[in-house]
């Protein structure tokens, strides 16, 4: 078996959701703790981790083209590890199809990467897609991320089993991380420079601890960290929007006025076939309650068009729901059949051109609403958390409380919270004027 010298440099490429981004950061920290350093831009890394997403077909296919592209001119490859949800779903298949891949590691097993790398340098390929009962978090080094915004995974997995979705299979059953661990990690992130923390989970609002405290308790406790200015959370399920969490939007000033609450479709028959266990109306009533305590809340959602059996009239109900809500921003997708999910074998799979047409109409409506939301913000004064420098000299980029991108020029620095007046709106960003 061919041996490889231990890797000196690494690169982690994350695809998919923010939880994958979080996992990618933690893998990077883990590799750093092994004395491996991040490859500089343009530098050829000795070790490449592809942290993959399996949510739609295109996302999964990308992995194989990425693996191909890692081959060097002399025919050699770096040590390649495939992590994330494709690793979990197709571990053995990847090994068979891509000989360049030396390690396959699932989302619940990546704390074992160092041992796998050692084996890989000895020429041994390994797949680890266990979902161990003991949690990986305890085995990872402490956080040392710097930067004004940080992710913190509080909950993993999903028990909802929407009929189109792979997440319950790739991420396993819902688990909540312990309260004290999360508070400790939040403190570390703040010490490392975070001013905003986004709490993450596939069903983040299903988070509960052993004493049955819900997410609002965690948010309340994190609010007490003085240097932490902003808290967000994503992604939520409509059925887990409890009274306590809704009330928190009115009570806790550090909880930002933004809610990402996927609905997927506006027709109750389709929602039932999706196993969403909410109706269009029950969803709208949740939003009404949030708006009652936080009238300026920016709303966001996810949509799937062309679920098997969706008729033209049923799709129209999705457009009606969009009109009723007035979203600030949204994600929308064509239904993609995923192997092993119930919907993949349902009757009435929709033709691609029908899906294309529906997606276009939906996105036209969502873009219209997003621009309208941004235009309504013009004239408002708000705080912007500065995240990075802009393209032009003296220009800065950051986020408004409503998660809009805002650019402005003047005296500022990364991590600062500055007051601006929003003066001009585009579809994807706003111009701000720095206030004294
Ligand atoms: N837990 C979250 C999000 C999960 S995945 C929730 O329940 O809403 C993110 C989004 O991907 C989903 O909200 C859905 O809109 C989309 N998605 C999931 N499976 C899909 C599939 N098979 N085809 C197309 N879009 C899909
Ligand atoms: Fe997937 Fe549904 Fe779970 Fe969201 S709630 S992760 S869409 S199964
Ligand atoms: Fe993709 Fe897995 Fe996230 S499938 S969306 S990376 S949970």
Coordinates of C-alpha atoms and ligand atoms in Angstrom, one line a residue:
X1 CA 0.0 0.0 0.0
X2 CA 1.3 3.5 -0.9
X3 CA 2.0 5.6 2.0
X4 CA 1.7 9.4 2.0
X5 CA 3.6 11.9 4.2
X6 CA 1.4 13.4 7.0
X7 CA -0.5 16.4 5.5
X8 CA 0.9 19.8 6.4
X9 CA -1.9 21.9 4.9
X10 CA -5.7 21.5 4.6
X11 CA -8.6 23.0 2.9
X12 CA -12.3 22.4 4.0
X13 CA -15.0 23.1 1.4
X14 CA -18.5 23.2 2.8
X15 CA -21.7 23.0 0.7
X16 CA -25.3 23.1 1.8
X17 CA -26.8 24.5 4.9
X18 CA -25.4 26.6 7.7
X19 CA -25.0 23.6 9.9
X20 CA -22.6 22.2 7.3
X21 CA -20.7 25.5 7.5
X22 CA -20.5 25.2 11.3
X23 CA -19.3 21.6 11.0
X24 CA -16.7 22.7 8.4
X25 CA -15.4 25.3 10.9
X26 CA -15.2 22.7 13.6
X27 CA -13.3 20.3 11.3
X28 CA -10.9 23.1 10.5
X29 CA -10.3 23.8 14.2
X30 CA -9.8 20.1 14.7
X31 CA -7.2 19.9 11.9
X32 CA -5.5 23.0 13.2
X33 CA -5.2 21.4 16.6
X34 CA -3.3 18.5 14.9
X35 CA -0.7 21.0 13.6
X36 CA -2.1 21.1 10.1
X37 CA -2.4 24.6 8.7
X38 CA -5.0 26.0 6.3
X39 CA -3.6 26.2 2.7
X40 CA -3.2 29.7 1.5
X41 CA -5.4 30.9 -1.4
X42 CA -4.1 29.3 -4.6
X43 CA -1.9 26.9 -2.7
X44 CA -2.3 23.2 -3.3
X45 CA -3.5 21.6 0.0
X46 CA -2.2 18.2 1.1
X47 CA -5.6 17.3 2.6
X48 CA -9.0 18.4 1.2
X49 CA -12.2 17.9 3.1
X50 CA -15.3 18.1 0.9
X51 CA -18.1 18.7 3.3
X52 CA -21.1 17.8 1.2
X53 CA -24.8 18.3 0.9
X54 CA -27.4 15.7 -0.3
X55 CA -30.6 17.8 -0.2
X56 CA -31.1 18.0 -4.0
X57 CA -29.7 15.9 -6.9
X58 CA -27.4 18.7 -8.2
X59 CA -25.9 19.1 -4.8
X60 CA -24.9 15.4 -4.6
X61 CA -23.6 15.2 -8.2
X62 CA -21.3 18.1 -7.5
X63 CA -19.2 16.0 -5.2
X64 CA -18.0 13.7 -8.0
X65 CA -17.0 16.6 -10.3
X66 CA -15.2 18.3 -7.4
X67 CA -13.2 15.1 -6.7
X68 CA -12.2 14.9 -10.4
X69 CA -11.1 18.5 -10.3
X70 CA -8.7 17.9 -7.4
X71 CA -6.5 15.6 -9.6
X72 CA -3.2 17.3 -10.1
X73 CA -1.4 17.7 -13.5
X74 CA 1.0 14.8 -12.6
X75 CA -2.0 12.5 -12.0
X76 CA -1.7 12.5 -8.2
X77 CA -4.3 13.8 -5.8
X78 CA -4.3 15.3 -2.3
X79 CA -5.6 13.2 0.6
X80 CA -9.4 13.5 0.0
X81 CA -12.0 13.2 2.8
X82 CA -15.7 13.3 1.9
X83 CA -17.7 14.5 4.9
X84 CA -21.3 15.8 5.3
X85 CA -24.6 14.4 4.2
X86 CA -23.5 12.7 0.9
X87 CA -20.9 10.9 2.9
X88 CA -23.6 9.7 5.3
X89 CA -26.0 8.7 2.5
X90 CA -23.6 7.2 0.0
X91 CA -20.4 6.3 1.9
X92 CA -19.7 2.9 0.3
X93 CA -20.8 4.1 -3.1
X94 CA -18.3 7.0 -3.0
X95 CA -15.5 4.6 -2.1
X96 CA -16.4 2.4 -5.0
X97 CA -16.8 5.2 -7.5
X98 CA -14.0 7.5 -6.5
X99 CA -10.7 5.7 -5.8
X100 CA -9.0 9.1 -5.0
X101 CA -11.2 9.4 -1.9
X102 CA -9.4 8.0 1.1
X103 CA -11.8 8.9 3.9
X104 CA -15.6 9.1 4.1
X105 CA -16.9 10.6 7.4
X106 CA -20.5 11.3 8.4
X107 CA -21.8 14.4 10.2
X108 CA -21.8 12.6 13.5
X109 CA -18.4 11.1 13.3
X110 CA -16.0 13.8 12.1
X111 CA -14.3 14.2 15.5
X112 CA -12.6 10.9 14.5
X113 CA -10.9 12.5 11.4
X114 CA -7.4 12.7 13.0
X115 CA -7.3 8.9 13.4
X116 CA -8.6 8.4 9.9
X117 CA -6.0 10.7 8.5
X118 CA -3.3 8.7 10.2
X119 CA -4.6 5.5 8.6
X120 CA -5.0 7.2 5.3
X121 CA -1.3 8.2 5.3
X122 CA -0.6 4.5 5.7
X123 CA -2.7 3.8 2.6
X124 CA -5.8 2.6 4.4
X125 CA -9.1 3.9 3.2
X126 CA -11.9 4.1 5.7
X127 CA -15.6 4.9 5.9
X128 CA -17.1 6.1 9.3
X129 CA -20.7 6.9 9.1
X130 CA -21.6 5.8 12.6
X131 CA -24.0 7.9 14.6
X132 CA -22.4 7.3 18.0
X133 CA -24.5 7.8 21.1
X134 CA -21.7 9.8 22.8
X135 CA -21.6 13.2 21.2
X136 CA -18.8 14.4 19.0
X137 CA -18.9 17.9 20.6
X138 CA -17.1 16.8 23.7
X139 CA -14.2 15.4 21.5
X140 CA -13.7 18.7 19.6
X141 CA -11.2 21.4 20.5
X142 CA -12.6 24.7 22.0
X143 CA -13.8 27.4 19.6
X144 CA -11.3 29.9 18.4
X145 CA -13.1 31.4 15.5
X146 CA -12.7 35.2 15.2
X147 CA -15.1 37.3 13.2
X148 CA -18.2 39.4 14.1
X149 CA -20.8 36.7 13.2
X150 CA -20.7 33.1 14.4
X151 CA -22.7 30.0 14.1
X152 CA -23.5 27.8 17.1
X153 CA -25.2 24.4 16.4
X154 CA -27.6 23.8 19.3
X155 CA -29.7 21.0 17.9
X156 CA -29.1 18.3 15.3
X157 CA -31.2 15.9 13.3
X158 CA -34.9 15.7 12.4
X159 CA -37.8 13.5 13.4
X160 CA -40.3 15.2 11.1
X161 CA -39.9 13.0 8.0
X162 CA -41.2 15.3 5.4
X163 CA -41.7 12.8 2.5
X164 CA -39.3 14.6 0.1
X165 CA -36.4 15.1 2.5
X166 CA -33.2 13.3 3.2
X167 CA -32.2 15.1 6.4
X168 CA -33.8 12.6 8.9
X169 CA -31.7 9.9 7.2
X170 CA -28.4 11.8 6.9
X171 CA -28.5 13.6 10.2
X172 CA -30.4 11.1 12.3
X173 CA -32.9 11.7 15.1
X174 CA -33.4 15.0 16.9
X175 CA -30.9 15.7 19.6
X176 CA -30.4 18.8 21.7
X177 CA -27.0 19.8 23.0
X178 CA -26.9 20.5 26.8
X179 CA -27.7 24.1 28.0
X180 CA -24.4 24.6 29.9
X181 CA -22.3 23.4 26.9
X182 CA -24.0 25.9 24.7
X183 CA -23.6 28.8 27.1
X184 CA -19.9 27.9 27.5
X185 CA -19.4 27.7 23.7
X186 CA -21.2 31.0 23.2
X187 CA -18.9 32.7 25.8
X188 CA -15.9 31.3 23.9
X189 CA -17.2 32.7 20.6
X190 CA -17.8 36.1 22.1
X191 CA -14.3 36.1 23.6
X192 CA -13.0 35.3 20.1
X193 CA -14.7 38.3 18.7
X194 CA -18.3 37.3 17.9
X195 CA -20.9 40.1 18.3
X196 CA -23.7 38.1 16.7
X197 CA -24.5 34.4 17.2
X198 CA -26.9 32.4 15.0
X199 CA -28.2 29.4 16.8
X200 CA -28.5 26.5 14.4
X201 CA -30.4 23.3 14.1
X202 CA -32.3 21.4 11.4
X203 CA -35.2 22.0 13.7
X204 CA -33.7 24.6 15.9
X205 CA -36.9 25.6 17.6
X206 CA -37.4 22.0 18.7
X207 CA -34.4 22.5 21.0
X208 CA -35.2 21.5 24.7
X209 CA -33.0 20.6 27.5
X210 CA -33.4 17.9 30.2
X211 CA -35.4 20.2 32.4
X212 CA -37.7 21.0 29.4
X213 CA -36.5 24.5 28.9
X214 CA -37.1 25.7 25.4
X215 CA -35.0 27.8 23.0
X216 CA -36.3 31.1 24.4
X217 CA -34.6 30.2 27.7
X218 CA -31.3 29.7 26.0
X219 CA -31.7 32.9 24.0
X220 CA -32.6 34.8 27.3
X221 CA -29.5 33.5 29.0
X222 CA -27.2 34.3 26.0
X223 CA -28.7 37.8 26.0
X224 CA -27.0 38.4 29.3
X225 CA -23.5 38.1 27.8
X226 CA -22.7 41.9 27.6
X227 CA -20.5 41.9 24.5
X228 CA -23.0 39.8 22.5
X229 CA -25.2 42.2 20.7
X230 CA -27.3 40.1 18.4
X231 CA -28.9 36.6 18.5
X232 CA -30.6 34.8 15.6
X233 CA -31.8 31.3 15.1
X234 CA -32.5 29.0 12.1
X235 CA -34.2 26.8 10.8
X236 CA -37.5 26.5 12.5
X237 CA -40.5 24.3 11.9
X238 CA -43.9 25.9 12.1
X239 CA -45.2 23.3 14.6
X240 CA -42.4 24.0 17.1
X241 CA -43.1 27.8 17.3
X242 CA -44.1 27.7 21.0
X243 CA -45.8 30.5 22.9
X244 CA -42.6 31.1 24.8
X245 CA -40.5 31.5 21.7
X246 CA -43.0 33.8 20.0
X247 CA -43.1 35.9 23.2
X248 CA -39.3 36.1 23.2
X249 CA -39.5 38.1 19.9
X250 CA -41.4 40.8 21.8
X251 CA -39.4 40.6 25.0
X252 CA -35.7 40.2 24.1
X253 CA -34.1 43.1 22.3
X254 CA -31.0 41.2 21.3
X255 CA -33.2 38.7 19.5
X256 CA -33.2 40.1 15.9
X257 CA -36.5 40.8 14.1
X258 CA -36.1 38.1 11.6
X259 CA -37.8 34.7 11.3
X260 CA -37.0 32.0 8.8
X261 CA -40.0 29.7 8.8
X262 CA -40.3 27.4 5.9
X263 CA -43.7 26.5 4.6
X264 CA -42.9 24.6 1.4
X265 CA -46.3 25.0 -0.3
X266 CA -49.6 26.8 0.1
X267 CA -52.1 24.0 -0.6
X268 CA -53.3 21.7 2.2
X269 CA -53.5 18.6 0.1
X270 CA -49.9 19.0 -1.0
X271 CA -48.8 19.9 2.6
X272 CA -50.4 16.7 3.8
X273 CA -48.7 14.6 1.0
X274 CA -45.4 16.3 2.1
X275 CA -46.2 15.2 5.7
X276 CA -45.7 18.7 6.9
X277 CA -48.3 18.4 9.6
X278 CA -49.4 22.0 9.4
X279 CA -51.9 23.7 7.1
X280 CA -51.5 26.9 5.1
X281 CA -53.8 28.6 7.6
X282 CA -52.1 27.3 10.8
X283 CA -48.8 28.6 9.3
X284 CA -50.3 32.0 8.6
X285 CA -51.7 32.1 12.2
X286 CA -48.3 31.5 13.6
X287 CA -47.0 34.4 11.6
X288 CA -49.8 36.6 12.8
X289 CA -48.9 35.9 16.4
X290 CA -45.2 36.7 15.8
X291 CA -46.2 39.9 14.1
X292 CA -48.5 40.8 17.0
X293 CA -45.5 41.0 19.4
X294 CA -42.9 42.2 16.8
X295 CA -44.7 44.2 14.1
X296 CA -41.5 44.9 12.1
X297 CA -40.4 41.3 11.9
X298 CA -38.8 40.3 8.6
X299 CA -40.2 36.9 7.4
X300 CA -38.4 34.3 5.3
X301 CA -39.3 30.9 4.1
X302 CA -38.5 27.9 1.9
X303 CA -40.6 26.6 -1.0
X304 CA -40.7 23.5 -3.1
X305 CA -42.5 23.7 -6.5
X306 CA -43.6 20.6 -8.4
X307 CA -44.0 18.1 -5.6
X308 CA -45.5 14.9 -7.1
X309 CA -49.2 15.4 -7.9
X310 CA -49.2 19.2 -7.5
X311 CA -51.8 20.6 -9.9
X312 CA -51.8 24.0 -11.5
X313 CA -54.6 25.1 -9.1
X314 CA -52.6 23.8 -6.1
X315 CA -49.6 25.7 -7.2
X316 CA -51.7 28.8 -7.4
X317 CA -52.4 28.4 -3.6
X318 CA -48.6 28.8 -3.1
X319 CA -48.7 32.1 -4.9
X320 CA -51.7 33.2 -2.8
X321 CA -49.9 32.4 0.4
X322 CA -46.9 34.4 -0.8
X323 CA -49.2 37.3 -1.4
X324 CA -50.7 37.0 2.0
X325 CA -47.4 37.0 3.8
X326 CA -45.2 39.6 2.0
X327 CA -41.8 37.9 2.7
X328 CA -38.6 39.8 3.1
X329 CA -36.6 37.0 1.5
X330 CA -37.0 33.4 0.6
X331 CA -35.4 30.3 -0.9
X332 CA -37.3 28.3 -3.5
X333 CA -36.5 25.0 -5.2
X334 CA -37.7 22.6 -7.8
X335 CA -38.7 19.3 -6.2
X336 CA -35.8 16.8 -6.5
X337 CA -36.6 13.1 -6.0
X338 CA -34.2 11.8 -3.4
X339 CA -33.5 8.1 -3.3
X340 CA -35.0 6.3 -0.3
X341 CA -37.6 9.1 0.5
X342 CA -41.3 8.3 0.1
X343 CA -42.0 11.0 -2.4
X344 CA -39.5 9.7 -4.9
X345 CA -41.8 6.8 -5.7
X346 CA -45.1 8.7 -5.6
X347 CA -47.3 8.8 -8.6
X348 CA -47.6 12.1 -10.6
X349 CA -44.0 13.2 -10.8
X350 CA -44.1 16.6 -12.5
X351 CA -42.4 17.3 -15.9
X352 CA -39.3 19.5 -15.7
X353 CA -40.7 22.2 -17.9
X354 CA -43.8 22.5 -15.7
X355 CA -41.5 22.9 -12.6
X356 CA -39.4 25.5 -14.5
X357 CA -42.4 27.5 -15.2
X358 CA -43.8 27.3 -11.7
X359 CA -40.4 28.2 -10.2
X360 CA -40.1 31.3 -12.5
X361 CA -43.5 32.5 -11.4
X362 CA -42.9 31.9 -7.8
X363 CA -39.5 33.6 -7.9
X364 CA -40.9 36.6 -9.7
X365 CA -43.4 37.0 -6.9
X366 CA -40.7 36.5 -4.2
X367 CA -38.3 39.0 -5.8
X368 CA -41.1 41.6 -6.1
X369 CA -41.8 41.2 -2.4
X370 CA -38.2 41.3 -1.4
X371 CA -37.6 44.6 -3.3
X372 CA -40.8 46.0 -1.8
X373 CA -39.6 45.0 1.7
X374 CA -36.3 46.7 1.1
X375 CA -38.0 49.8 -0.3
X376 CA -40.2 50.1 2.8
X377 CA -37.0 50.2 4.9
X378 CA -35.8 53.3 3.2
X379 CA -35.9 56.2 5.6
X380 CA -35.5 53.9 8.6
X381 CA -32.6 54.4 11.0
X382 CA -31.0 51.2 12.3
X383 CA -27.9 49.5 13.6
X384 CA -25.6 47.8 11.2
X385 CA -23.1 45.1 12.3
X386 CA -20.1 45.7 10.1
X387 CA -18.9 42.3 8.6
X388 CA -16.3 43.3 6.0
X389 CA -14.8 45.9 3.7
X390 CA -16.7 46.7 0.5
X391 CA -15.4 46.9 -3.0
X392 CA -14.7 50.6 -3.0
X393 CA -12.3 52.6 -0.8
X394 CA -13.9 53.5 2.5
X395 CA -16.9 51.3 1.9
X396 CA -18.2 48.8 4.5
X397 CA -20.7 45.9 4.3
X398 CA -22.8 44.7 7.1
X399 CA -26.3 43.5 8.1
X400 CA -29.4 45.4 9.3
X401 CA -31.4 43.9 12.1
X402 CA -33.7 42.5 9.4
X403 CA -30.8 40.6 7.8
X404 CA -30.6 42.9 4.8
X405 CA -27.1 43.6 3.4
X406 CA -26.3 47.2 3.9
X407 CA -23.3 49.1 2.4
X408 CA -22.1 52.6 3.5
X409 CA -18.9 54.6 3.4
X410 CA -17.2 56.4 6.3
X411 CA -15.3 55.7 9.5
X412 CA -16.0 52.1 10.7
X413 CA -14.3 48.8 11.5
X414 CA -15.1 45.2 11.2
X415 CA -17.2 44.1 14.2
X416 CA -18.5 47.6 14.9
X417 CA -22.2 48.4 15.4
X418 CA -22.9 51.6 13.7
X419 CA -26.0 53.7 13.2
X420 CA -27.1 54.3 9.7
X421 CA -30.1 55.8 7.9
X422 CA -31.2 53.5 5.0
X423 CA -31.3 55.7 1.9
X424 CA -31.6 53.6 -1.2
X425 CA -33.0 50.1 -1.8
X426 CA -32.1 47.5 -4.4
X427 CA -33.3 43.9 -4.7
X428 CA -30.4 42.4 -2.7
X429 CA -29.0 45.3 -0.7
X430 CA -29.5 48.7 0.7
X431 CA -27.3 51.8 0.8
X432 CA -26.9 53.4 4.2
X433 CA -25.8 56.8 5.3
X434 CA -23.6 56.7 8.4
X435 CA -25.0 58.8 11.3
X436 CA -22.7 60.6 13.7
Ligands
LIG1 N1 -35.4 21.8 8.4 C1 -35.7 22.8 7.5 C2 -34.9 22.8 6.2 C3 -34.4 21.6 5.6 S1 -33.6 21.6 4.0 C4 -37.2 22.7 7.3 O1 -37.9 21.8 7.6 O2 -37.8 23.6 6.7 C5 -33.8 23.2 3.4 C6 -34.8 23.3 2.3 O3 -34.5 22.5 1.2 C7 -36.2 22.8 2.7 O4 -36.9 23.7 3.5 C8 -36.9 22.5 1.4 O5 -37.5 23.7 0.9 C9 -35.7 22.2 0.5 N2 -35.7 20.7 0.1 C10 -35.6 19.7 1.0 N3 -35.7 18.5 0.3 C11 -35.9 18.9 -1.0 C12 -36.1 18.1 -2.2 N4 -36.1 16.8 -2.2 N5 -36.3 18.8 -3.4 C13 -36.3 20.1 -3.4 N6 -36.1 20.9 -2.3 C14 -35.9 20.3 -1.1
LIG2 FE1 -36.4 17.9 6.1 FE2 -38.9 18.3 7.0 FE3 -37.0 17.7 8.7 FE4 -37.0 20.1 7.5 S1 -38.6 19.3 8.9 S2 -35.3 18.8 7.8 S3 -37.8 19.6 5.5 S4 -37.8 16.4 7.2
LIG3 FE1 -27.6 19.5 2.9 FE2 -27.3 17.9 4.9 FE3 -27.7 20.5 5.4 S1 -28.4 17.5 3.1 S2 -28.9 21.1 3.7 S3 -25.9 19.6 4.3 S4 -28.4 18.8 6.6

